[in-house]
mmCIF file of C-alpha atoms in Angstrom:
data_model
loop_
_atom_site.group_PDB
_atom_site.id
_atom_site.type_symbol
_atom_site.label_atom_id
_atom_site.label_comp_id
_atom_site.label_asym_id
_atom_site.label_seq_id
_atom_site.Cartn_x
_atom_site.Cartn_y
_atom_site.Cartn_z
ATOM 1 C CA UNK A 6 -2.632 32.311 57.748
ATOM 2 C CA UNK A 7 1.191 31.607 58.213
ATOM 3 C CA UNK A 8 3.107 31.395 54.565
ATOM 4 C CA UNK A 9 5.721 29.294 55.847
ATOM 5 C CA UNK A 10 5.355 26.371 54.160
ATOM 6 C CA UNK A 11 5.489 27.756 51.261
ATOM 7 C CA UNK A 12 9.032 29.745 51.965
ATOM 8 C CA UNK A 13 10.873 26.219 52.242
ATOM 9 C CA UNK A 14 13.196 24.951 49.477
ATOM 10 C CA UNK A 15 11.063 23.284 46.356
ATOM 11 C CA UNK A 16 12.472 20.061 44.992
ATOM 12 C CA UNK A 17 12.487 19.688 41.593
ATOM 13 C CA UNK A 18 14.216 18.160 38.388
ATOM 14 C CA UNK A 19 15.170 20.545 36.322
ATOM 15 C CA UNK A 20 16.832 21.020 32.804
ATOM 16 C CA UNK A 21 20.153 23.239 32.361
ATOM 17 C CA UNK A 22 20.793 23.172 28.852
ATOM 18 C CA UNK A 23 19.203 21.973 25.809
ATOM 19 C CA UNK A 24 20.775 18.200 25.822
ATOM 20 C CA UNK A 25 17.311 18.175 28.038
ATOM 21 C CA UNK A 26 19.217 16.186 30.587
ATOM 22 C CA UNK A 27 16.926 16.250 33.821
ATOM 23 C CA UNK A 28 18.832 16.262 37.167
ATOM 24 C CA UNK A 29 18.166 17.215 41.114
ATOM 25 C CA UNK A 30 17.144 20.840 41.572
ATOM 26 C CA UNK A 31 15.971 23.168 44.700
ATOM 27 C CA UNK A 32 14.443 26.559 44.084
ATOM 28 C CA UNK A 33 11.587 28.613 46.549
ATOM 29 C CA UNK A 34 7.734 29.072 45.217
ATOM 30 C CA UNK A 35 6.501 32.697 46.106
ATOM 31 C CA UNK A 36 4.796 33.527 48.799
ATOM 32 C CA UNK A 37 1.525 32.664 49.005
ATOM 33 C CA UNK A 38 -0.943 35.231 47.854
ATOM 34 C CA UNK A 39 -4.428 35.860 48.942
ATOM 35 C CA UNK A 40 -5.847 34.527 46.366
ATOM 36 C CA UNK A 41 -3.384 31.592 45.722
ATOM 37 C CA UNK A 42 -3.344 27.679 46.682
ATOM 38 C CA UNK A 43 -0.165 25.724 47.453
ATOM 39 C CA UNK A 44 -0.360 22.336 46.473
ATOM 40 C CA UNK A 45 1.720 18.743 47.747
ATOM 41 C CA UNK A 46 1.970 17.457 44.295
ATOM 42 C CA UNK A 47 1.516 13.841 44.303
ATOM 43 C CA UNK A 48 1.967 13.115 40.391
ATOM 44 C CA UNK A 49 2.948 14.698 37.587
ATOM 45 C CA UNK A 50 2.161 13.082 33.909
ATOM 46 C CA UNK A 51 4.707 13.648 31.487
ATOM 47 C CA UNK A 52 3.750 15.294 28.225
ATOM 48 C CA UNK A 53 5.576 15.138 24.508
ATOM 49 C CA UNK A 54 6.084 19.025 25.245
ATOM 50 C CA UNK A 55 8.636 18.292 28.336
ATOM 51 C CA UNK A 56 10.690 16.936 25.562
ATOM 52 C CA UNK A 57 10.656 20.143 23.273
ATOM 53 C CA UNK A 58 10.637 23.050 26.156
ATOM 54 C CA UNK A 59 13.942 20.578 27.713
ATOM 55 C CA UNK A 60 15.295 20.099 25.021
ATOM 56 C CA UNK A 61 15.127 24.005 23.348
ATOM 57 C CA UNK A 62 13.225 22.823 20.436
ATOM 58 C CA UNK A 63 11.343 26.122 19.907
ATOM 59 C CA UNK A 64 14.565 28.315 21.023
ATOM 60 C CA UNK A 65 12.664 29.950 23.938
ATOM 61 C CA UNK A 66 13.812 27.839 26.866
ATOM 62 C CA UNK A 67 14.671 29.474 30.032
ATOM 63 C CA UNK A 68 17.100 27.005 31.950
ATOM 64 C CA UNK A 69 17.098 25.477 34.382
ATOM 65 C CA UNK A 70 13.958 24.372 33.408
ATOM 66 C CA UNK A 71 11.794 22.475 35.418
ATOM 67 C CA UNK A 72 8.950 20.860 33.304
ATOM 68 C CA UNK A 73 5.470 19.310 33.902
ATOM 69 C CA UNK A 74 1.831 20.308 33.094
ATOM 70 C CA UNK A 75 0.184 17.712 34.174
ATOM 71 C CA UNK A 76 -0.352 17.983 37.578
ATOM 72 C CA UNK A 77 -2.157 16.459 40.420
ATOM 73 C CA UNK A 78 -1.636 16.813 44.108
ATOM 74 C CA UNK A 79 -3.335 17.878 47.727
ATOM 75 C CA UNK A 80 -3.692 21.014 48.734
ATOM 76 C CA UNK A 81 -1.449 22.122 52.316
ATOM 77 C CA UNK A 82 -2.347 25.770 52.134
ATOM 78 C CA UNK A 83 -4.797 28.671 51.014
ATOM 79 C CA UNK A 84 -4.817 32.269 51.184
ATOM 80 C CA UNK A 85 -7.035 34.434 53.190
ATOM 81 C CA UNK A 86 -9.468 35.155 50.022
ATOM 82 C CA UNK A 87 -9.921 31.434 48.681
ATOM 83 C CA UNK A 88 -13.149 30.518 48.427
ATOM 84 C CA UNK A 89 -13.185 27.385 46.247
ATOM 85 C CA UNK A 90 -10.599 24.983 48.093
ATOM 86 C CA UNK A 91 -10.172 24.085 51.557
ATOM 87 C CA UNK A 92 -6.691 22.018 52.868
ATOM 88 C CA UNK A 93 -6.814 18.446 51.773
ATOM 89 C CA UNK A 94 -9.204 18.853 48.999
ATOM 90 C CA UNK A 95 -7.613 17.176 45.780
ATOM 91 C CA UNK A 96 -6.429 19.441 42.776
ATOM 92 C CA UNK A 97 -4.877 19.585 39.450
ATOM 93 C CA UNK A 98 -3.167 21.878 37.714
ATOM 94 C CA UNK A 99 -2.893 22.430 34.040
ATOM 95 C CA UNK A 100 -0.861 23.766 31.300
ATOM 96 C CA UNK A 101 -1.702 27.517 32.093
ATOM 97 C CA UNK A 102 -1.476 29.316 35.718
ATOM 98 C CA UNK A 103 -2.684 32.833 34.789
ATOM 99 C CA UNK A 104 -4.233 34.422 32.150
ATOM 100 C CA UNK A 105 -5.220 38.702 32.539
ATOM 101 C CA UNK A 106 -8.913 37.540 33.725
ATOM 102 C CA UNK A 107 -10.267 40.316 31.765
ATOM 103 C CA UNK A 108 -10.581 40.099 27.971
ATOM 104 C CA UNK A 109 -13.442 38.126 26.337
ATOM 105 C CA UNK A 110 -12.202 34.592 26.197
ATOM 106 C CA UNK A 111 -10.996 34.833 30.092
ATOM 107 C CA UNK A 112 -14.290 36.297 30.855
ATOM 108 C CA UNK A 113 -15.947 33.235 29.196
ATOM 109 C CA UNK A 114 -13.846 30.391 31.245
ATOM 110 C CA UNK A 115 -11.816 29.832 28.003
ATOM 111 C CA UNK A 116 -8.004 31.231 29.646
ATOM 112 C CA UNK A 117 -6.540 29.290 27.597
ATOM 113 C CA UNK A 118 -7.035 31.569 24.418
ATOM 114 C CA UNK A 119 -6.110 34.763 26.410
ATOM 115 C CA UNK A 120 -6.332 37.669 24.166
ATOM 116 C CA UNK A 121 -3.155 38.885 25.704
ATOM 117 C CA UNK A 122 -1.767 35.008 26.589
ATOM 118 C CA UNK A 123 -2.496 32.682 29.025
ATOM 119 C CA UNK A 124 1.134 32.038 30.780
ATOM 120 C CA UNK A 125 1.707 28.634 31.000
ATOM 121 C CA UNK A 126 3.052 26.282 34.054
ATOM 122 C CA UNK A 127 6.415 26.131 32.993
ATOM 123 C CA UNK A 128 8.574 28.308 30.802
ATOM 124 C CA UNK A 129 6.507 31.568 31.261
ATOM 125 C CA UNK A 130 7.068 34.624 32.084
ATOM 126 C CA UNK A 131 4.532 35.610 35.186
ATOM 127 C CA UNK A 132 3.201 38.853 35.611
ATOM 128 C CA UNK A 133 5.990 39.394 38.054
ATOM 129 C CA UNK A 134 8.384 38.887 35.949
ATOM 130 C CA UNK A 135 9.224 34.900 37.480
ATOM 131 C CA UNK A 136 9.847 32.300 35.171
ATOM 132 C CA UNK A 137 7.293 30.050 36.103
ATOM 133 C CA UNK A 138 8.383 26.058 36.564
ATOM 134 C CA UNK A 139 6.250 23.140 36.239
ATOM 135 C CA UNK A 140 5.063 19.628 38.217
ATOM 136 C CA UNK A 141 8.379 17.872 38.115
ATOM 137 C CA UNK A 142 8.133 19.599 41.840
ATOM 138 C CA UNK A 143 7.216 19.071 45.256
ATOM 139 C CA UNK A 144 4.932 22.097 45.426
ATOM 140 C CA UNK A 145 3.706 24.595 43.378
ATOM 141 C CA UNK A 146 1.501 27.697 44.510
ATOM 142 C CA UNK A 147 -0.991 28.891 41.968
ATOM 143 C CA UNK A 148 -4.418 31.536 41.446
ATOM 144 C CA UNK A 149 -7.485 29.778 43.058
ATOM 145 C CA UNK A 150 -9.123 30.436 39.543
ATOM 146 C CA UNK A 151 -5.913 28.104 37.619
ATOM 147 C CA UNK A 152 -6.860 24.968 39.951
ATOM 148 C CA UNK A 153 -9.335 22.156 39.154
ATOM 149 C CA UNK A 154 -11.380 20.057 41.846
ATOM 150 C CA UNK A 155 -10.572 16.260 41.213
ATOM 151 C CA UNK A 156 -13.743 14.241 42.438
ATOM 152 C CA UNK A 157 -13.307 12.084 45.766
ATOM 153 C CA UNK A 158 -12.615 8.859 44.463
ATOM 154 C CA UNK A 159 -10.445 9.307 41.398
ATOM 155 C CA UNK A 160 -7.086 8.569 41.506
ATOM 156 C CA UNK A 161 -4.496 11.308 41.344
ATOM 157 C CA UNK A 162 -2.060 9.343 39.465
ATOM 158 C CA UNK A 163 -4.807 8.882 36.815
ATOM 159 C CA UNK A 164 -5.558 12.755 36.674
ATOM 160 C CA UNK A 165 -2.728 14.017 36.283
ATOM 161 C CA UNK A 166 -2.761 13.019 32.169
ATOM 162 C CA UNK A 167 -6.324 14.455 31.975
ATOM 163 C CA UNK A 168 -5.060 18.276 32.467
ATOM 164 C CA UNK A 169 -3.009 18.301 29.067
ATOM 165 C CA UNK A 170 -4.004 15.232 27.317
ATOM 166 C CA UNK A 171 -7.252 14.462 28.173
ATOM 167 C CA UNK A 172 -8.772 17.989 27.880
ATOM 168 C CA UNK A 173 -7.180 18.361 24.238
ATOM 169 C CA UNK A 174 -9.235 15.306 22.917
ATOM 170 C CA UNK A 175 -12.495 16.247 25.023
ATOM 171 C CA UNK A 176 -12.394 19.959 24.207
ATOM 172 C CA UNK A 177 -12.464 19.849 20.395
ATOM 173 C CA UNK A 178 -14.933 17.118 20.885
ATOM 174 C CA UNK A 179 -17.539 18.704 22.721
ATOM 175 C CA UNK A 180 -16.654 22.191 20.733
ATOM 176 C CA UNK A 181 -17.893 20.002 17.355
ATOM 177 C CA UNK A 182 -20.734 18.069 19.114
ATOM 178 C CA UNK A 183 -18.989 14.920 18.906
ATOM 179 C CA UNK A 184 -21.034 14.005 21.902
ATOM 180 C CA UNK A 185 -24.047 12.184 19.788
ATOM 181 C CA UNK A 186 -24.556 8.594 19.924
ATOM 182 C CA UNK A 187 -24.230 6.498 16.433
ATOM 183 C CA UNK A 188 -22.191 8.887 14.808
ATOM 184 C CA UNK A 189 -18.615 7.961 13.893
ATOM 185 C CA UNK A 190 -15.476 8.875 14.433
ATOM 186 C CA UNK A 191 -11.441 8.070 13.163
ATOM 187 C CA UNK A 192 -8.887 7.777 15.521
ATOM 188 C CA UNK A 193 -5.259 9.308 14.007
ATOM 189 C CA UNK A 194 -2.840 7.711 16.352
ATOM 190 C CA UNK A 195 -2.922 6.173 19.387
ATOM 191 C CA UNK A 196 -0.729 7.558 21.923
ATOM 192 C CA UNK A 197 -1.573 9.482 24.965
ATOM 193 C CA UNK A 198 -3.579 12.266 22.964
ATOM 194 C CA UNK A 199 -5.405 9.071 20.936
ATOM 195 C CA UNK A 200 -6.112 6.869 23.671
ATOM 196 C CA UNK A 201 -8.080 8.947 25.037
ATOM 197 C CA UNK A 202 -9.896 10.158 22.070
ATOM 198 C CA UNK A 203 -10.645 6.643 21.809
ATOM 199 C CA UNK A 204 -12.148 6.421 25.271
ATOM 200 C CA UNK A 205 -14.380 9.105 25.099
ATOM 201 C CA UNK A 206 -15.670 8.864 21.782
ATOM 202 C CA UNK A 207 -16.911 4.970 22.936
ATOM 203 C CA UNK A 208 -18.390 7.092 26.353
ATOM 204 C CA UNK A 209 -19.835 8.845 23.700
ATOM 205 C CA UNK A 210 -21.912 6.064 22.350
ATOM 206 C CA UNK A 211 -19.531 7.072 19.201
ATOM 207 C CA UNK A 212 -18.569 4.039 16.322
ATOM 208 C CA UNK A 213 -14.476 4.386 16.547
ATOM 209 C CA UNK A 214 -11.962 3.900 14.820
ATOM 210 C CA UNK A 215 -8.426 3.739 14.994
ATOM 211 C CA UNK A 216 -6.292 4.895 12.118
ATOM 212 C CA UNK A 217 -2.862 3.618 12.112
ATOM 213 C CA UNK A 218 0.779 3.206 10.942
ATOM 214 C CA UNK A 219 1.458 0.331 13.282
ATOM 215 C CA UNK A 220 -0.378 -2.967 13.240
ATOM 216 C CA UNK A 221 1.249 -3.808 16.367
ATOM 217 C CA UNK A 222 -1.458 -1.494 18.051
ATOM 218 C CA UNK A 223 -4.704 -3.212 16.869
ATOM 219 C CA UNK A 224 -5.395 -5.844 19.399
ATOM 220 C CA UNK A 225 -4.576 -3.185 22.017
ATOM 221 C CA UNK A 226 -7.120 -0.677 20.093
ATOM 222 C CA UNK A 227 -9.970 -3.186 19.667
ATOM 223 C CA UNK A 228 -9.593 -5.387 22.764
ATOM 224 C CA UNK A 229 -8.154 -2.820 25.526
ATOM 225 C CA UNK A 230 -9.535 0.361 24.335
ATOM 226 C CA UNK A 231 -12.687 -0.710 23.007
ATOM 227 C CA UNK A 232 -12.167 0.518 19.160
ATOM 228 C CA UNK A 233 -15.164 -0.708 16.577
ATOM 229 C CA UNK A 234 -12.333 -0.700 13.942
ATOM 230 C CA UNK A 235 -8.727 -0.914 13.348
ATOM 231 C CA UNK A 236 -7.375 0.564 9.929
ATOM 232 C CA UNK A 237 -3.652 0.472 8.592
ATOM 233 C CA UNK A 238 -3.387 3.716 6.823
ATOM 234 C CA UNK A 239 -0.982 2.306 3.998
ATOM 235 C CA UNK A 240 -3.338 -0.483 2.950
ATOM 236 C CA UNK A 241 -5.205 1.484 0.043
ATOM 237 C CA UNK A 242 -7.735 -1.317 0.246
ATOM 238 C CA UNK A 243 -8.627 -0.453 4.053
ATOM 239 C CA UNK A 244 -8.300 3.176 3.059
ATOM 240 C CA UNK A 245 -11.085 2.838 0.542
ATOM 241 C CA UNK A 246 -13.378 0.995 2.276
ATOM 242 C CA UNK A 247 -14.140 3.766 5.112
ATOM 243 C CA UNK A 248 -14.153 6.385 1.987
ATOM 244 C CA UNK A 249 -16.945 8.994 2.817
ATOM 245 C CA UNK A 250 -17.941 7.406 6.118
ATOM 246 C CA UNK A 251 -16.946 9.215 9.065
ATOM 247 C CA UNK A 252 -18.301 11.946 10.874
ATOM 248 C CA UNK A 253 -15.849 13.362 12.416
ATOM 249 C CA UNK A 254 -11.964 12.741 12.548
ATOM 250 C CA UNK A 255 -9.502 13.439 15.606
ATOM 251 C CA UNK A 256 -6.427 14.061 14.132
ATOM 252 C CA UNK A 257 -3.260 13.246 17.338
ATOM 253 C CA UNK A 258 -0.231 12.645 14.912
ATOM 254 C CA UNK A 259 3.134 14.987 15.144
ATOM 255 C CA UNK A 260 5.024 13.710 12.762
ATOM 256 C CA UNK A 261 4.909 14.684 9.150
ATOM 257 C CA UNK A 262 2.046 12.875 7.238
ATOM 258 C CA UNK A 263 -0.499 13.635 4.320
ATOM 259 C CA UNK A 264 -3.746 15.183 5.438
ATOM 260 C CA UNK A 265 -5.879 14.279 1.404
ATOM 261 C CA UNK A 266 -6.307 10.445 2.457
ATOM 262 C CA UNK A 267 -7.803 11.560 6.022
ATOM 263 C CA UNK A 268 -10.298 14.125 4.092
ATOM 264 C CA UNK A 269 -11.260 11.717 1.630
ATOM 265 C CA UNK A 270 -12.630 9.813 4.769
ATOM 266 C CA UNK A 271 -15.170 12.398 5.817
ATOM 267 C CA UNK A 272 -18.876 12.393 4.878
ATOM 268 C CA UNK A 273 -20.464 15.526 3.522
ATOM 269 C CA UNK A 274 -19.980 17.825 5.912
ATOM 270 C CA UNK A 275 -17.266 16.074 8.352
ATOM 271 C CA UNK A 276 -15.163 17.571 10.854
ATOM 272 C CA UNK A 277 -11.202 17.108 10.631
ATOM 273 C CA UNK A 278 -9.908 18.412 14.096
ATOM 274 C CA UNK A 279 -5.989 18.791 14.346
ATOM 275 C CA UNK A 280 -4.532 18.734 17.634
ATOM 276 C CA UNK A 281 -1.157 17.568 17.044
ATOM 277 C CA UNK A 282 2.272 19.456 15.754
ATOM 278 C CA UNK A 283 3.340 18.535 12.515
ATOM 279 C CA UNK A 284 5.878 20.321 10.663
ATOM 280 C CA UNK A 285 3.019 21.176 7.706
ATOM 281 C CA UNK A 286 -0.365 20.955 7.113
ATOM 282 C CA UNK A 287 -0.593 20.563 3.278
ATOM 283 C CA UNK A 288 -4.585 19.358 1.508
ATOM 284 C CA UNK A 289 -5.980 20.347 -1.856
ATOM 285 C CA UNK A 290 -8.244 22.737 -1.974
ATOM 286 C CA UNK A 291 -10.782 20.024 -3.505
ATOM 287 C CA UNK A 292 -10.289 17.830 -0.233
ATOM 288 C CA UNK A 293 -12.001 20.999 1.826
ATOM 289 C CA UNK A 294 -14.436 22.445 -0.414
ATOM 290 C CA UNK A 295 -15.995 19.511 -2.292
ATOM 291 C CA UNK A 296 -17.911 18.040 0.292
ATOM 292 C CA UNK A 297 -18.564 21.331 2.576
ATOM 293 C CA UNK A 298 -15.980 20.377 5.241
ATOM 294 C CA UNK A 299 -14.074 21.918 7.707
ATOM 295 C CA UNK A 300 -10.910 21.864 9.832
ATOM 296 C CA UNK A 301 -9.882 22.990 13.124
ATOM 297 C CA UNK A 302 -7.222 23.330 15.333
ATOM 298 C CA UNK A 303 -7.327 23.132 19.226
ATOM 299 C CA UNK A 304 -4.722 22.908 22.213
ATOM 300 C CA UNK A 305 -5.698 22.141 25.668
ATOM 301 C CA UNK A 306 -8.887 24.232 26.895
ATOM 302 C CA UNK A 307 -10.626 26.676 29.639
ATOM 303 C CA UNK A 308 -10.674 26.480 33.302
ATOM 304 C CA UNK A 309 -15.015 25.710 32.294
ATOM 305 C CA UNK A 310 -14.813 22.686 30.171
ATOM 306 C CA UNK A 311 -11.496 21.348 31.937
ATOM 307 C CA UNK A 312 -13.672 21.136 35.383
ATOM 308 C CA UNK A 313 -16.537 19.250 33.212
ATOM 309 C CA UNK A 314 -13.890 17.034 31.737
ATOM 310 C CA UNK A 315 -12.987 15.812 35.680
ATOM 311 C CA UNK A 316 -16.251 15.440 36.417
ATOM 312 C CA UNK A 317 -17.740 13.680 33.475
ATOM 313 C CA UNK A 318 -14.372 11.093 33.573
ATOM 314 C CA UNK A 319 -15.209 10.657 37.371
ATOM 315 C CA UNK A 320 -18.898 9.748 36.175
ATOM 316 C CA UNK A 321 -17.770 7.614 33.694
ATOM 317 C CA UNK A 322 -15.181 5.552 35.445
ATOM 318 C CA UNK A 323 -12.888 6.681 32.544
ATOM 319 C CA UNK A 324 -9.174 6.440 33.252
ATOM 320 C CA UNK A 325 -6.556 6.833 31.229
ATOM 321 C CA UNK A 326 -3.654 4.014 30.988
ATOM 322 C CA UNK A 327 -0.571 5.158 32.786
ATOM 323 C CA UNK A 328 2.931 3.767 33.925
ATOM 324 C CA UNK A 329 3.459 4.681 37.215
ATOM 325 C CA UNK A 330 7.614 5.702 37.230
ATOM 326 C CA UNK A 331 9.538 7.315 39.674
ATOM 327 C CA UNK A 332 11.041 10.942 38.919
ATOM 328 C CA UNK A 333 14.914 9.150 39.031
ATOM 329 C CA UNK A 334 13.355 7.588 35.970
ATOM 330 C CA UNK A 335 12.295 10.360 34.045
ATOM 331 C CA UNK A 336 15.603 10.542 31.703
ATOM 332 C CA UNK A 337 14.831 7.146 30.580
ATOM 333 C CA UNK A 338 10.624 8.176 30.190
ATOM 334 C CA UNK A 339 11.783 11.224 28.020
ATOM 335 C CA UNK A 340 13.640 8.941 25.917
ATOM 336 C CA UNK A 341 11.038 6.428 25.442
ATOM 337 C CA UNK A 342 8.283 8.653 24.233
ATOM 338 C CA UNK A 343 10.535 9.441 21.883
ATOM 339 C CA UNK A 344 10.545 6.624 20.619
ATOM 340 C CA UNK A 345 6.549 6.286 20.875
ATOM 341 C CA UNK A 346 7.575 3.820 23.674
ATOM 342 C CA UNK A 347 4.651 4.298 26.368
ATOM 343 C CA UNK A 348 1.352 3.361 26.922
ATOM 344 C CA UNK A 349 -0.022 5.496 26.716
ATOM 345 C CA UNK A 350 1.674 7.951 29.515
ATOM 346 C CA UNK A 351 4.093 8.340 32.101
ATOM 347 C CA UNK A 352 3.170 9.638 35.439
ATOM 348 C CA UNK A 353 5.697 10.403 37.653
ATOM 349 C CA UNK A 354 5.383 9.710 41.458
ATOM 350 C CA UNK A 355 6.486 12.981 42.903
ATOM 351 C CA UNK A 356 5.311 11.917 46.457
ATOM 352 C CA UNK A 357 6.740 8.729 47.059
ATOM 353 C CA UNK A 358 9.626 9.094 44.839
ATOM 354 C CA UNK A 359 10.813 12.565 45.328
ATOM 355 C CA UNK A 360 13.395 13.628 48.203
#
């Protein structure tokens, strides 16, 4: 099959330098492989880590860097040896596009905790030695075994969020058996990580509720999302009441905050699950043992429970809430989730919007 279409100039916004500015970019894919699928992305959701990588936050950003991890598209091309897409079939793409495919955790569907490091879509360093670059692109070519099927019917705009945000709030969820009906669950933030914690724990005939800073984001979290309960976390009086009631806690926050008023919600037992990036995690020792509970971290997850995570949202008409923005746009979006100023996430519209 002719690799032509994949040997044309990419368009992309990229990065050159840690002010994280994003501006018009053109660079060429590889050539397809055997085993590789080029995609026509359509969207691309735009996730809190675009910010860091753009802006050099960790110190390991290779400019120009073009970001995006959340990506959804149609495929124009396979190699000779794909067997699990066909042209025109819809796809997505996550936050990893190789892993080595041969230690434990790979062998087990679960890339995404390579023993030797999954490389991710945008910032890595491939086995050939490429700096890989992400969905803020009008094609990307990736391994066959990297790709997810999105189910006919669901719309690409709203899949794109589900490959990095989604999946870190259904992983950790189904890891801890979270899926059990009239058991409960708290709700640490509500941005595009909470949301959709929020939306499957209710899928999951779960009691939610919503722990917050903001009070400006309980009608939305009772009336839009479907939250059982809305809690400020500074009223000591609200605080108290849910003392030793919930099951399980989902845990979306960045910024800095204390972690002994969460624990103090948890029944015997309880599960705290962290999957945001604060600066510190800091608890008493008393807050952990007295009471027999745990906590866990988790980032995104493997290529098995991603492709269940598709399929049960297609089931369950779930859909996260997006704004739709062009990629001319995106300097602005950055800016705005900065300032917690989405809801819940940006997707960009690479096809329409991107020439």
């Amino acid at each position: 099959m002719s690799s032509e279409s994949v040997k044309d100039d990419c368009l992309a916004w990229a990065a050159r330098d840690p002010s994280g500015v994003l501006s018009p970019y053109k660079f060429s894919r590889r050539v397809l492989g055997k085993d590789d699928v080029s995609l026509k992305i359509t969207h691309c959701g735009i996730c809190y880590a675009d910010v860091v990588m753009s802006k050099n936050k960790y110190g390991d950003s290779r400019y120009p860097l073009v970001p995006g991890h959340e990506i959804a598209g149609i495929v124009k091309e396979v190699g000779s040896c794909v067997s699990n897409f066909k042209v025109g079939d819809h796809v997505g793409v996550g936050t990893y596009v190789n892993s080595c495919r041969e230690c434990e955790r790979c062998n087990d569907r679960d890339e995404v905790s390579c023993e030797k490091g999954a490389i991710f879509t945008f910032n890595g360093i491939d086995t050939d030695g490429s700096i890989t670059k992400g969905g803020y692109s009008s094609h990307i070519v990736v391994h066959e075994s990297y790709c997810f099927r999105i189910p006919d019917g669901y719309p690409l705009a709203s899949a794109a969020p589900l490959l990095c945000a989604g999946i870190t709030v259904y992983n950790p969820m189904m890891r801890h058996k979270m899926n059990q009906p009239g058991k409960s669950l708290g709700v640490i933030g509500l941005g595009g990580l909470g949301h959709m914690a929020v939306k499957f724990g209710k899928a999951f005939g779960l009691k939610v509720t919503v722990l917050s800073t903001s009070i400006s984001k309980k009608e939305e979290a009772l009336c839009v999302l479907g939250a059982d309960n809305f809690v400020i976390t500074s009223d000591q009086e609200q605080m108290k009441a849910l003392h030793k009631s919930l099951d399980f806690i989902i845990d979306t926050a960045s910024g800095d905050h204390p972690f002994d008023p969460y624990m103090s919600l948890l029944k015997t037992a309880g599960v705290f699950v962290l999957v945001g990036f604060p600066s510190e995690v800091k608890f008493h020792p008393a807050s952990l043992n007295i009471g027999m509970k745990t906590v866990s971290g988790s980032v995104t997850g493997g290529t098995r429970v991603t492709q269940e995570m598709l399929d049960f949202c297609a089931a369950n008409k779930i859909y996260p809430k997006i704004e739709v923005i062009p990629i001319q746009y995106v300097n602005e979006a950055l800016e705005r989730m900065i300032k917690n100023d989405v809801k819940y996430r940006f997707v960009i519209d690479i096809e329409s919007s991107l020439k």
